mmCIF file with all atom_site columns, C-alpha atoms in Angstrom:
data_model
loop_
_atom_site.group_PDB
_atom_site.id
_atom_site.type_symbol
_atom_site.label_atom_id
_atom_site.label_alt_id
_atom_site.label_comp_id
_atom_site.label_asym_id
_atom_site.label_entity_id
_atom_site.label_seq_id
_atom_site.pdbx_PDB_ins_code
_atom_site.Cartn_x
_atom_site.Cartn_y
_atom_site.Cartn_z
_atom_site.occupancy
_atom_site.B_iso_or_equiv
_atom_site.pdbx_formal_charge
_atom_site.auth_seq_id
_atom_site.auth_comp_id
_atom_site.auth_asym_id
_atom_site.auth_atom_id
_atom_site.pdbx_PDB_model_num
ATOM 1   C CA . UNK P 1 1   ? 6.103   19.177  11.087  1.00 30.00 ? 16  UNK P CA 1
ATOM 2   C CA . UNK P 1 2   ? 7.121   15.931  9.439   1.00 33.00 ? 17  UNK P CA 1
ATOM 3   C CA . UNK P 1 3   ? 4.163   13.804  8.423   1.00 34.00 ? 18  UNK P CA 1
ATOM 4   C CA . UNK P 1 4   ? 1.545   16.321  9.582   1.00 32.00 ? 19  UNK P CA 1
ATOM 5   C CA . UNK P 1 5   ? 0.307   17.201  6.126   1.00 36.00 ? 20  UNK P CA 1
ATOM 6   C CA . UNK P 1 6   ? 1.990   20.601  5.953   1.00 35.00 ? 21  UNK P CA 1
ATOM 7   C CA . UNK P 1 7   ? 5.311   19.421  4.584   1.00 37.00 ? 22  UNK P CA 1
ATOM 8   C CA . UNK P 1 8   ? 6.378   17.879  1.312   1.00 43.00 ? 23  UNK P CA 1
ATOM 9   C CA . UNK P 1 9   ? 9.511   15.910  0.598   1.00 48.00 ? 24  UNK P CA 1
ATOM 10  C CA . UNK P 1 10  ? 11.293  15.706  -2.720  1.00 51.00 ? 25  UNK P CA 1
ATOM 11  C CA . UNK P 1 11  ? 11.957  12.483  -4.611  1.00 52.00 ? 26  UNK P CA 1
ATOM 12  C CA . UNK P 1 12  ? 13.998  12.133  -7.770  1.00 51.00 ? 27  UNK P CA 1
ATOM 13  C CA . UNK P 1 13  ? 11.732  10.912  -10.520 1.00 50.00 ? 28  UNK P CA 1
ATOM 14  C CA . UNK P 1 14  ? 12.344  10.109  -14.193 1.00 49.00 ? 29  UNK P CA 1
ATOM 15  C CA . UNK P 1 15  ? 11.717  13.757  -15.076 1.00 50.00 ? 30  UNK P CA 1
ATOM 16  C CA . UNK P 1 16  ? 13.676  15.281  -12.170 1.00 50.00 ? 31  UNK P CA 1
ATOM 17  C CA . UNK P 1 17  ? 12.569  16.142  -8.646  1.00 57.00 ? 32  UNK P CA 1
ATOM 18  C CA . UNK P 1 18  ? 8.914   15.849  -7.689  1.00 65.00 ? 33  UNK P CA 1
ATOM 19  C CA . UNK P 1 19  ? 6.887   16.706  -4.598  1.00 81.00 ? 34  UNK P CA 1
ATOM 20  C CA . UNK P 1 20  ? 5.629   14.062  -2.183  1.00 88.00 ? 35  UNK P CA 1
ATOM 21  C CA . UNK P 1 21  ? 2.289   14.687  -0.482  1.00 93.00 ? 36  UNK P CA 1
ATOM 22  C CA . UNK P 1 22  ? 1.377   13.431  2.976   1.00 94.00 ? 37  UNK P CA 1
ATOM 23  C CA . UNK P 1 23  ? -2.078  12.461  4.247   1.00 96.00 ? 38  UNK P CA 1
ATOM 24  C CA . UNK P 1 24  ? -3.711  12.039  7.656   1.00 95.00 ? 39  UNK P CA 1
ATOM 25  C CA . UNK P 1 25  ? -6.127  9.411   8.976   1.00 96.00 ? 40  UNK P CA 1
ATOM 26  C CA . UNK P 1 26  ? -9.346  11.348  8.271   1.00 96.00 ? 41  UNK P CA 1
ATOM 27  C CA . UNK P 1 27  ? -8.550  11.968  4.606   1.00 97.00 ? 42  UNK P CA 1
ATOM 28  C CA . UNK P 1 28  ? -7.313  8.412   4.118   1.00 97.00 ? 43  UNK P CA 1
ATOM 29  C CA . UNK P 1 29  ? -10.473 7.071   5.769   1.00 97.00 ? 44  UNK P CA 1
ATOM 30  C CA . UNK P 1 30  ? -12.706 9.030   3.375   1.00 97.00 ? 45  UNK P CA 1
ATOM 31  C CA . UNK P 1 31  ? -10.851 7.632   0.351   1.00 97.00 ? 46  UNK P CA 1
ATOM 32  C CA . UNK P 1 32  ? -11.075 4.076   1.691   1.00 98.00 ? 47  UNK P CA 1
ATOM 33  C CA . UNK P 1 33  ? -14.636 4.159   3.048   1.00 97.00 ? 48  UNK P CA 1
ATOM 34  C CA . UNK P 1 34  ? -16.199 5.552   -0.126  1.00 97.00 ? 49  UNK P CA 1
ATOM 35  C CA . UNK P 1 35  ? -14.255 3.331   -2.518  1.00 98.00 ? 50  UNK P CA 1
ATOM 36  C CA . UNK P 1 36  ? -15.866 0.485   -4.446  1.00 98.00 ? 51  UNK P CA 1
ATOM 37  C CA . UNK P 1 37  ? -12.632 -1.516  -4.661  1.00 98.00 ? 52  UNK P CA 1
ATOM 38  C CA . UNK P 1 38  ? -9.541  -1.379  -2.439  1.00 98.00 ? 53  UNK P CA 1
ATOM 39  C CA . UNK P 1 39  ? -6.390  -3.416  -3.014  1.00 98.00 ? 54  UNK P CA 1
ATOM 40  C CA . UNK P 1 40  ? -4.125  -3.786  0.015   1.00 98.00 ? 55  UNK P CA 1
ATOM 41  C CA . UNK P 1 41  ? -0.437  -4.253  -0.816  1.00 97.00 ? 56  UNK P CA 1
ATOM 42  C CA . UNK P 1 42  ? 1.409   -5.738  2.167   1.00 95.00 ? 57  UNK P CA 1
ATOM 43  C CA . UNK P 1 43  ? 5.194   -5.541  2.416   1.00 91.00 ? 58  UNK P CA 1
ATOM 44  C CA . UNK P 1 44  ? 7.989   -5.639  4.940   1.00 89.00 ? 59  UNK P CA 1
ATOM 45  C CA . UNK P 1 45  ? 6.504   -2.605  6.730   1.00 89.00 ? 60  UNK P CA 1
ATOM 46  C CA . UNK P 1 46  ? 3.484   -4.743  7.638   1.00 92.00 ? 61  UNK P CA 1
ATOM 47  C CA . UNK P 1 47  ? 5.725   -7.539  8.915   1.00 91.00 ? 62  UNK P CA 1
ATOM 48  C CA . UNK P 1 48  ? 8.014   -5.216  10.900  1.00 91.00 ? 63  UNK P CA 1
ATOM 49  C CA . UNK P 1 49  ? 5.051   -3.520  12.591  1.00 93.00 ? 64  UNK P CA 1
ATOM 50  C CA . UNK P 1 50  ? 3.172   -6.823  13.063  1.00 94.00 ? 65  UNK P CA 1
ATOM 51  C CA . UNK P 1 51  ? 0.192   -5.045  11.536  1.00 95.00 ? 66  UNK P CA 1
ATOM 52  C CA . UNK P 1 52  ? -1.513  -8.094  10.006  1.00 96.00 ? 67  UNK P CA 1
ATOM 53  C CA . UNK P 1 53  ? -4.362  -8.169  12.566  1.00 97.00 ? 68  UNK P CA 1
ATOM 54  C CA . UNK P 1 54  ? -4.908  -4.402  12.215  1.00 97.00 ? 69  UNK P CA 1
ATOM 55  C CA . UNK P 1 55  ? -5.066  -4.758  8.416   1.00 97.00 ? 70  UNK P CA 1
ATOM 56  C CA . UNK P 1 56  ? -7.561  -7.613  8.686   1.00 97.00 ? 71  UNK P CA 1
ATOM 57  C CA . UNK P 1 57  ? -9.744  -5.451  10.971  1.00 98.00 ? 72  UNK P CA 1
ATOM 58  C CA . UNK P 1 58  ? -9.603  -2.520  8.522   1.00 98.00 ? 73  UNK P CA 1
ATOM 59  C CA . UNK P 1 59  ? -10.610 -4.860  5.685   1.00 98.00 ? 74  UNK P CA 1
ATOM 60  C CA . UNK P 1 60  ? -13.555 -6.172  7.745   1.00 97.00 ? 75  UNK P CA 1
ATOM 61  C CA . UNK P 1 61  ? -14.742 -2.616  8.502   1.00 97.00 ? 76  UNK P CA 1
ATOM 62  C CA . UNK P 1 62  ? -14.500 -1.678  4.810   1.00 98.00 ? 77  UNK P CA 1
ATOM 63  C CA . UNK P 1 63  ? -16.300 -4.850  3.693   1.00 97.00 ? 78  UNK P CA 1
ATOM 64  C CA . UNK P 1 64  ? -19.117 -4.086  6.156   1.00 97.00 ? 79  UNK P CA 1
ATOM 65  C CA . UNK P 1 65  ? -19.551 -0.834  4.194   1.00 96.00 ? 80  UNK P CA 1
ATOM 66  C CA . UNK P 1 66  ? -19.756 -2.766  0.905   1.00 97.00 ? 81  UNK P CA 1
ATOM 67  C CA . UNK P 1 67  ? -16.176 -2.176  -0.248  1.00 98.00 ? 82  UNK P CA 1
ATOM 68  C CA . UNK P 1 68  ? -14.545 -5.000  -2.229  1.00 98.00 ? 83  UNK P CA 1
ATOM 69  C CA . UNK P 1 69  ? -11.159 -5.735  -0.610  1.00 98.00 ? 84  UNK P CA 1
ATOM 70  C CA . UNK P 1 70  ? -8.336  -7.902  -1.924  1.00 98.00 ? 85  UNK P CA 1
ATOM 71  C CA . UNK P 1 71  ? -4.630  -8.275  -1.215  1.00 98.00 ? 86  UNK P CA 1
ATOM 72  C CA . UNK P 1 72  ? -1.834  -8.035  -3.790  1.00 97.00 ? 87  UNK P CA 1
ATOM 73  C CA . UNK P 1 73  ? 0.835   -10.600 -2.942  1.00 95.00 ? 88  UNK P CA 1
ATOM 74  C CA . UNK P 1 74  ? 4.242   -10.092 -4.551  1.00 93.00 ? 89  UNK P CA 1
ATOM 75  C CA . UNK P 1 75  ? 6.310   -13.309 -4.495  1.00 88.00 ? 90  UNK P CA 1
ATOM 76  C CA . UNK P 1 76  ? 9.247   -11.624 -2.743  1.00 84.00 ? 91  UNK P CA 1
ATOM 77  C CA . UNK P 1 77  ? 7.442   -9.041  -0.580  1.00 82.00 ? 92  UNK P CA 1
ATOM 78  C CA . UNK P 1 78  ? 8.827   -9.154  2.932   1.00 78.00 ? 93  UNK P CA 1
ATOM 79  C CA . UNK P 1 79  ? 12.020  -11.036 3.625   1.00 77.00 ? 94  UNK P CA 1
ATOM 80  C CA . UNK P 1 80  ? 11.229  -14.494 2.260   1.00 79.00 ? 95  UNK P CA 1
ATOM 81  C CA . UNK P 1 81  ? 8.890   -16.095 -0.282  1.00 82.00 ? 96  UNK P CA 1
ATOM 82  C CA . UNK P 1 82  ? 5.409   -16.576 1.138   1.00 86.00 ? 97  UNK P CA 1
ATOM 83  C CA . UNK P 1 83  ? 6.064   -14.150 4.026   1.00 89.00 ? 98  UNK P CA 1
ATOM 84  C CA . UNK P 1 84  ? 2.875   -12.124 3.417   1.00 92.00 ? 99  UNK P CA 1
ATOM 85  C CA . UNK P 1 85  ? 0.695   -15.221 2.940   1.00 93.00 ? 100 UNK P CA 1
ATOM 86  C CA . UNK P 1 86  ? 1.804   -16.580 6.320   1.00 92.00 ? 101 UNK P CA 1
ATOM 87  C CA . UNK P 1 87  ? 1.219   -13.290 8.168   1.00 93.00 ? 102 UNK P CA 1
ATOM 88  C CA . UNK P 1 88  ? -2.205  -12.701 6.640   1.00 95.00 ? 103 UNK P CA 1
ATOM 89  C CA . UNK P 1 89  ? -3.273  -16.302 7.241   1.00 94.00 ? 104 UNK P CA 1
ATOM 90  C CA . UNK P 1 90  ? -2.295  -15.775 10.887  1.00 95.00 ? 105 UNK P CA 1
ATOM 91  C CA . UNK P 1 91  ? -4.794  -12.866 10.948  1.00 96.00 ? 106 UNK P CA 1
ATOM 92  C CA . UNK P 1 92  ? -7.501  -15.116 9.406   1.00 96.00 ? 107 UNK P CA 1
ATOM 93  C CA . UNK P 1 93  ? -7.665  -13.173 6.136   1.00 96.00 ? 108 UNK P CA 1
ATOM 94  C CA . UNK P 1 94  ? -9.794  -15.312 3.782   1.00 94.00 ? 109 UNK P CA 1
ATOM 95  C CA . UNK P 1 95  ? -7.474  -17.126 1.382   1.00 93.00 ? 110 UNK P CA 1
ATOM 96  C CA . UNK P 1 96  ? -9.494  -16.204 -1.777  1.00 95.00 ? 111 UNK P CA 1
ATOM 97  C CA . UNK P 1 97  ? -8.718  -12.512 -1.065  1.00 96.00 ? 112 UNK P CA 1
ATOM 98  C CA . UNK P 1 98  ? -4.962  -13.177 -1.381  1.00 96.00 ? 113 UNK P CA 1
ATOM 99  C CA . UNK P 1 99  ? -4.102  -12.700 -5.037  1.00 97.00 ? 114 UNK P CA 1
ATOM 100 C CA . UNK P 1 100 ? -0.728  -13.393 -6.612  1.00 95.00 ? 115 UNK P CA 1
ATOM 101 C CA . UNK P 1 101 ? 0.920   -10.762 -8.806  1.00 95.00 ? 116 UNK P CA 1
ATOM 102 C CA . UNK P 1 102 ? -0.198  -12.123 -12.200 1.00 96.00 ? 117 UNK P CA 1
ATOM 103 C CA . UNK P 1 103 ? -3.803  -12.351 -11.017 1.00 97.00 ? 118 UNK P CA 1
ATOM 104 C CA . UNK P 1 104 ? -4.012  -8.960  -9.255  1.00 98.00 ? 119 UNK P CA 1
ATOM 105 C CA . UNK P 1 105 ? -2.084  -6.720  -11.672 1.00 98.00 ? 120 UNK P CA 1
ATOM 106 C CA . UNK P 1 106 ? -4.960  -6.455  -14.199 1.00 98.00 ? 121 UNK P CA 1
ATOM 107 C CA . UNK P 1 107 ? -7.256  -5.364  -11.328 1.00 98.00 ? 122 UNK P CA 1
ATOM 108 C CA . UNK P 1 108 ? -5.305  -2.232  -10.301 1.00 98.00 ? 123 UNK P CA 1
ATOM 109 C CA . UNK P 1 109 ? -6.886  0.052   -12.964 1.00 98.00 ? 124 UNK P CA 1
ATOM 110 C CA . UNK P 1 110 ? -10.319 -0.807  -11.474 1.00 98.00 ? 125 UNK P CA 1
ATOM 111 C CA . UNK P 1 111 ? -9.181  -0.089  -7.889  1.00 98.00 ? 126 UNK P CA 1
ATOM 112 C CA . UNK P 1 112 ? -10.274 3.194   -6.358  1.00 98.00 ? 127 UNK P CA 1
ATOM 113 C CA . UNK P 1 113 ? -7.501  2.926   -3.767  1.00 98.00 ? 128 UNK P CA 1
ATOM 114 C CA . UNK P 1 114 ? -4.316  0.896   -3.496  1.00 98.00 ? 129 UNK P CA 1
ATOM 115 C CA . UNK P 1 115 ? -3.172  0.858   0.144   1.00 98.00 ? 130 UNK P CA 1
ATOM 116 C CA . UNK P 1 116 ? 0.554   0.047   0.268   1.00 97.00 ? 131 UNK P CA 1
ATOM 117 C CA . UNK P 1 117 ? 2.076   -0.919  3.624   1.00 96.00 ? 132 UNK P CA 1
ATOM 118 C CA . UNK P 1 118 ? 5.844   -0.720  3.349   1.00 88.00 ? 133 UNK P CA 1
ATOM 119 C CA . UNK P 1 119 ? 6.196   -2.563  0.038   1.00 86.00 ? 134 UNK P CA 1
ATOM 120 C CA . UNK P 1 120 ? 8.934   -0.459  -1.545  1.00 87.00 ? 135 UNK P CA 1
ATOM 121 C CA . UNK P 1 121 ? 10.930  -2.027  -4.391  1.00 87.00 ? 136 UNK P CA 1
ATOM 122 C CA . UNK P 1 122 ? 8.068   -4.326  -5.489  1.00 92.00 ? 137 UNK P CA 1
ATOM 123 C CA . UNK P 1 123 ? 5.901   -1.265  -6.287  1.00 95.00 ? 138 UNK P CA 1
ATOM 124 C CA . UNK P 1 124 ? 8.549   0.948   -7.954  1.00 94.00 ? 139 UNK P CA 1
ATOM 125 C CA . UNK P 1 125 ? 7.641   1.894   -11.558 1.00 96.00 ? 140 UNK P CA 1
ATOM 126 C CA . UNK P 1 126 ? 11.384  2.432   -12.221 1.00 94.00 ? 141 UNK P CA 1
ATOM 127 C CA . UNK P 1 127 ? 11.528  -1.340  -12.798 1.00 94.00 ? 142 UNK P CA 1
ATOM 128 C CA . UNK P 1 128 ? 9.771   -0.813  -16.134 1.00 94.00 ? 143 UNK P CA 1
ATOM 129 C CA . UNK P 1 129 ? 12.497  1.535   -17.381 1.00 91.00 ? 144 UNK P CA 1
ATOM 130 C CA . UNK P 1 130 ? 15.761  0.212   -18.808 1.00 93.00 ? 145 UNK P CA 1
ATOM 131 C CA . UNK P 1 131 ? 18.849  1.335   -16.937 1.00 90.00 ? 146 UNK P CA 1
ATOM 132 C CA . UNK P 1 132 ? 17.426  1.578   -13.414 1.00 89.00 ? 147 UNK P CA 1
ATOM 133 C CA . UNK P 1 133 ? 18.908  -0.544  -10.605 1.00 88.00 ? 148 UNK P CA 1
ATOM 134 C CA . UNK P 1 134 ? 15.758  -2.712  -10.574 1.00 91.00 ? 149 UNK P CA 1
ATOM 135 C CA . UNK P 1 135 ? 15.137  -2.686  -14.338 1.00 92.00 ? 150 UNK P CA 1
ATOM 136 C CA . UNK P 1 136 ? 13.166  -5.753  -15.421 1.00 91.00 ? 151 UNK P CA 1
ATOM 137 C CA . UNK P 1 137 ? 12.092  -6.783  -11.909 1.00 92.00 ? 152 UNK P CA 1
ATOM 138 C CA . UNK P 1 138 ? 8.431   -7.869  -11.875 1.00 94.00 ? 153 UNK P CA 1
ATOM 139 C CA . UNK P 1 139 ? 6.405   -5.325  -9.886  1.00 96.00 ? 154 UNK P CA 1
ATOM 140 C CA . UNK P 1 140 ? 2.856   -4.830  -8.694  1.00 97.00 ? 155 UNK P CA 1
ATOM 141 C CA . UNK P 1 141 ? 1.084   -2.282  -10.936 1.00 98.00 ? 156 UNK P CA 1
ATOM 142 C CA . UNK P 1 142 ? 0.082   -0.099  -7.998  1.00 98.00 ? 157 UNK P CA 1
ATOM 143 C CA . UNK P 1 143 ? 0.579   3.108   -9.999  1.00 98.00 ? 158 UNK P CA 1
ATOM 144 C CA . UNK P 1 144 ? -2.383  2.118   -12.204 1.00 98.00 ? 159 UNK P CA 1
ATOM 145 C CA . UNK P 1 145 ? -4.881  2.458   -9.325  1.00 98.00 ? 160 UNK P CA 1
ATOM 146 C CA . UNK P 1 146 ? -7.039  5.610   -9.252  1.00 98.00 ? 161 UNK P CA 1
ATOM 147 C CA . UNK P 1 147 ? -5.398  6.713   -5.996  1.00 98.00 ? 162 UNK P CA 1
ATOM 148 C CA . UNK P 1 148 ? -2.605  5.345   -3.832  1.00 98.00 ? 163 UNK P CA 1
ATOM 149 C CA . UNK P 1 149 ? -1.957  5.610   -0.097  1.00 98.00 ? 164 UNK P CA 1
ATOM 150 C CA . UNK P 1 150 ? 1.526   4.518   1.001   1.00 97.00 ? 165 UNK P CA 1
ATOM 151 C CA . UNK P 1 151 ? 2.202   3.800   4.673   1.00 96.00 ? 166 UNK P CA 1
ATOM 152 C CA . UNK P 1 152 ? 5.868   4.199   5.596   1.00 93.00 ? 167 UNK P CA 1
ATOM 153 C CA . UNK P 1 153 ? 7.786   5.360   8.664   1.00 90.00 ? 168 UNK P CA 1
ATOM 154 C CA . UNK P 1 154 ? 10.006  7.605   6.547   1.00 84.00 ? 169 UNK P CA 1
ATOM 155 C CA . UNK P 1 155 ? 11.159  8.266   2.997   1.00 80.00 ? 170 UNK P CA 1
ATOM 156 C CA . UNK P 1 156 ? 13.888  5.645   3.490   1.00 74.00 ? 171 UNK P CA 1
ATOM 157 C CA . UNK P 1 157 ? 14.840  3.384   0.604   1.00 71.00 ? 172 UNK P CA 1
ATOM 158 C CA . UNK P 1 158 ? 13.949  -0.254  0.174   1.00 71.00 ? 173 UNK P CA 1
ATOM 159 C CA . UNK P 1 159 ? 16.379  -3.114  -0.267  1.00 69.00 ? 174 UNK P CA 1
ATOM 160 C CA . UNK P 1 160 ? 17.507  -1.830  -3.701  1.00 69.00 ? 175 UNK P CA 1
ATOM 161 C CA . UNK P 1 161 ? 18.550  1.509   -2.191  1.00 77.00 ? 176 UNK P CA 1
ATOM 162 C CA . UNK P 1 162 ? 16.826  3.737   -4.768  1.00 84.00 ? 177 UNK P CA 1
ATOM 163 C CA . UNK P 1 163 ? 13.965  6.254   -4.635  1.00 88.00 ? 178 UNK P CA 1
ATOM 164 C CA . UNK P 1 164 ? 10.540  4.811   -5.335  1.00 92.00 ? 179 UNK P CA 1
ATOM 165 C CA . UNK P 1 165 ? 9.050   6.873   -8.160  1.00 93.00 ? 180 UNK P CA 1
ATOM 166 C CA . UNK P 1 166 ? 5.558   5.844   -7.022  1.00 95.00 ? 181 UNK P CA 1
ATOM 167 C CA . UNK P 1 167 ? 5.916   8.250   -4.070  1.00 94.00 ? 182 UNK P CA 1
ATOM 168 C CA . UNK P 1 168 ? 6.131   11.255  -6.410  1.00 93.00 ? 183 UNK P CA 1
ATOM 169 C CA . UNK P 1 169 ? 3.116   10.172  -8.479  1.00 95.00 ? 184 UNK P CA 1
ATOM 170 C CA . UNK P 1 170 ? 0.392   12.881  -8.292  1.00 96.00 ? 185 UNK P CA 1
ATOM 171 C CA . UNK P 1 171 ? -2.107  10.144  -7.321  1.00 97.00 ? 186 UNK P CA 1
ATOM 172 C CA . UNK P 1 172 ? -0.002  9.070   -4.313  1.00 97.00 ? 187 UNK P CA 1
ATOM 173 C CA . UNK P 1 173 ? -0.360  10.277  -0.716  1.00 97.00 ? 188 UNK P CA 1
ATOM 174 C CA . UNK P 1 174 ? 2.155   9.257   1.961   1.00 96.00 ? 189 UNK P CA 1
ATOM 175 C CA . UNK P 1 175 ? 1.011   8.318   5.456   1.00 96.00 ? 190 UNK P CA 1
ATOM 176 C CA . UNK P 1 176 ? 4.114   8.642   7.626   1.00 95.00 ? 191 UNK P CA 1
ATOM 177 C CA . UNK P 1 177 ? 3.769   6.260   10.578  1.00 95.00 ? 192 UNK P CA 1
ATOM 178 C CA . UNK P 1 178 ? 4.484   2.763   11.816  1.00 94.00 ? 193 UNK P CA 1
ATOM 179 C CA . UNK P 1 179 ? 2.318   0.317   9.863   1.00 95.00 ? 194 UNK P CA 1
ATOM 180 C CA . UNK P 1 180 ? 0.235   -0.819  12.814  1.00 96.00 ? 195 UNK P CA 1
ATOM 181 C CA . UNK P 1 181 ? -0.286  2.724   14.110  1.00 96.00 ? 196 UNK P CA 1
ATOM 182 C CA . UNK P 1 182 ? -1.328  4.009   10.682  1.00 97.00 ? 197 UNK P CA 1
ATOM 183 C CA . UNK P 1 183 ? -3.785  1.203   9.981   1.00 97.00 ? 198 UNK P CA 1
ATOM 184 C CA . UNK P 1 184 ? -5.298  1.444   13.473  1.00 97.00 ? 199 UNK P CA 1
ATOM 185 C CA . UNK P 1 185 ? -5.766  5.208   13.044  1.00 97.00 ? 200 UNK P CA 1
ATOM 186 C CA . UNK P 1 186 ? -7.347  4.766   9.606   1.00 98.00 ? 201 UNK P CA 1
ATOM 187 C CA . UNK P 1 187 ? -9.693  2.071   10.915  1.00 98.00 ? 202 UNK P CA 1
ATOM 188 C CA . UNK P 1 188 ? -10.832 4.287   13.802  1.00 97.00 ? 203 UNK P CA 1
ATOM 189 C CA . UNK P 1 189 ? -11.436 7.148   11.351  1.00 97.00 ? 204 UNK P CA 1
ATOM 190 C CA . UNK P 1 190 ? -13.437 4.926   8.970   1.00 97.00 ? 205 UNK P CA 1
ATOM 191 C CA . UNK P 1 191 ? -15.644 3.826   11.887  1.00 96.00 ? 206 UNK P CA 1
ATOM 192 C CA . UNK P 1 192 ? -16.597 7.467   12.576  1.00 96.00 ? 207 UNK P CA 1
ATOM 193 C CA . UNK P 1 193 ? -17.917 7.978   9.026   1.00 93.00 ? 208 UNK P CA 1
ATOM 194 C CA . UNK P 1 194 ? -21.618 7.566   8.318   1.00 75.00 ? 209 UNK P CA 1
ATOM 195 C CA . UNK P 1 195 ? -22.290 4.622   6.020   1.00 63.00 ? 210 UNK P CA 1
#
């Protein structure tokens, strides 16, 4: 079934079609709980699902296990500038954990997991390639993390209307669910793991 881990979708990548892998809460929880550094990338999917409090709870659970957590804030993530800052502040996320694009991008190669919640166009590596619809757009360097978990309701396109090549990256796993549901399920699964 769709999103149950036994299906794979196809995304057009720079080298042709590529498989997309899906992940479930238990596997995502293991990646997150045993990471040293996790970068959370909030996007419109977080706003639409009103998942900011769920994300803050997940971060607290991970930090209690000794995981370093920060948030990658793209200037146009969401539907207006500052959208993510406002939502995360509402959930009492400590301000020093919110890092703007220029500050966070060099940290992605050190991140064990990048957890992307709906941020589509702002994480698409196609922006680095001349000739794509978003060519030259500044993006978060999510694809440089050691592993990537993307939470999305479906394989639908972002505002630019193109496939996100990040989804076909061999390091990427897709968690198909509403943002709040997915984060709540991951948090519950992390809590069951022995520290």
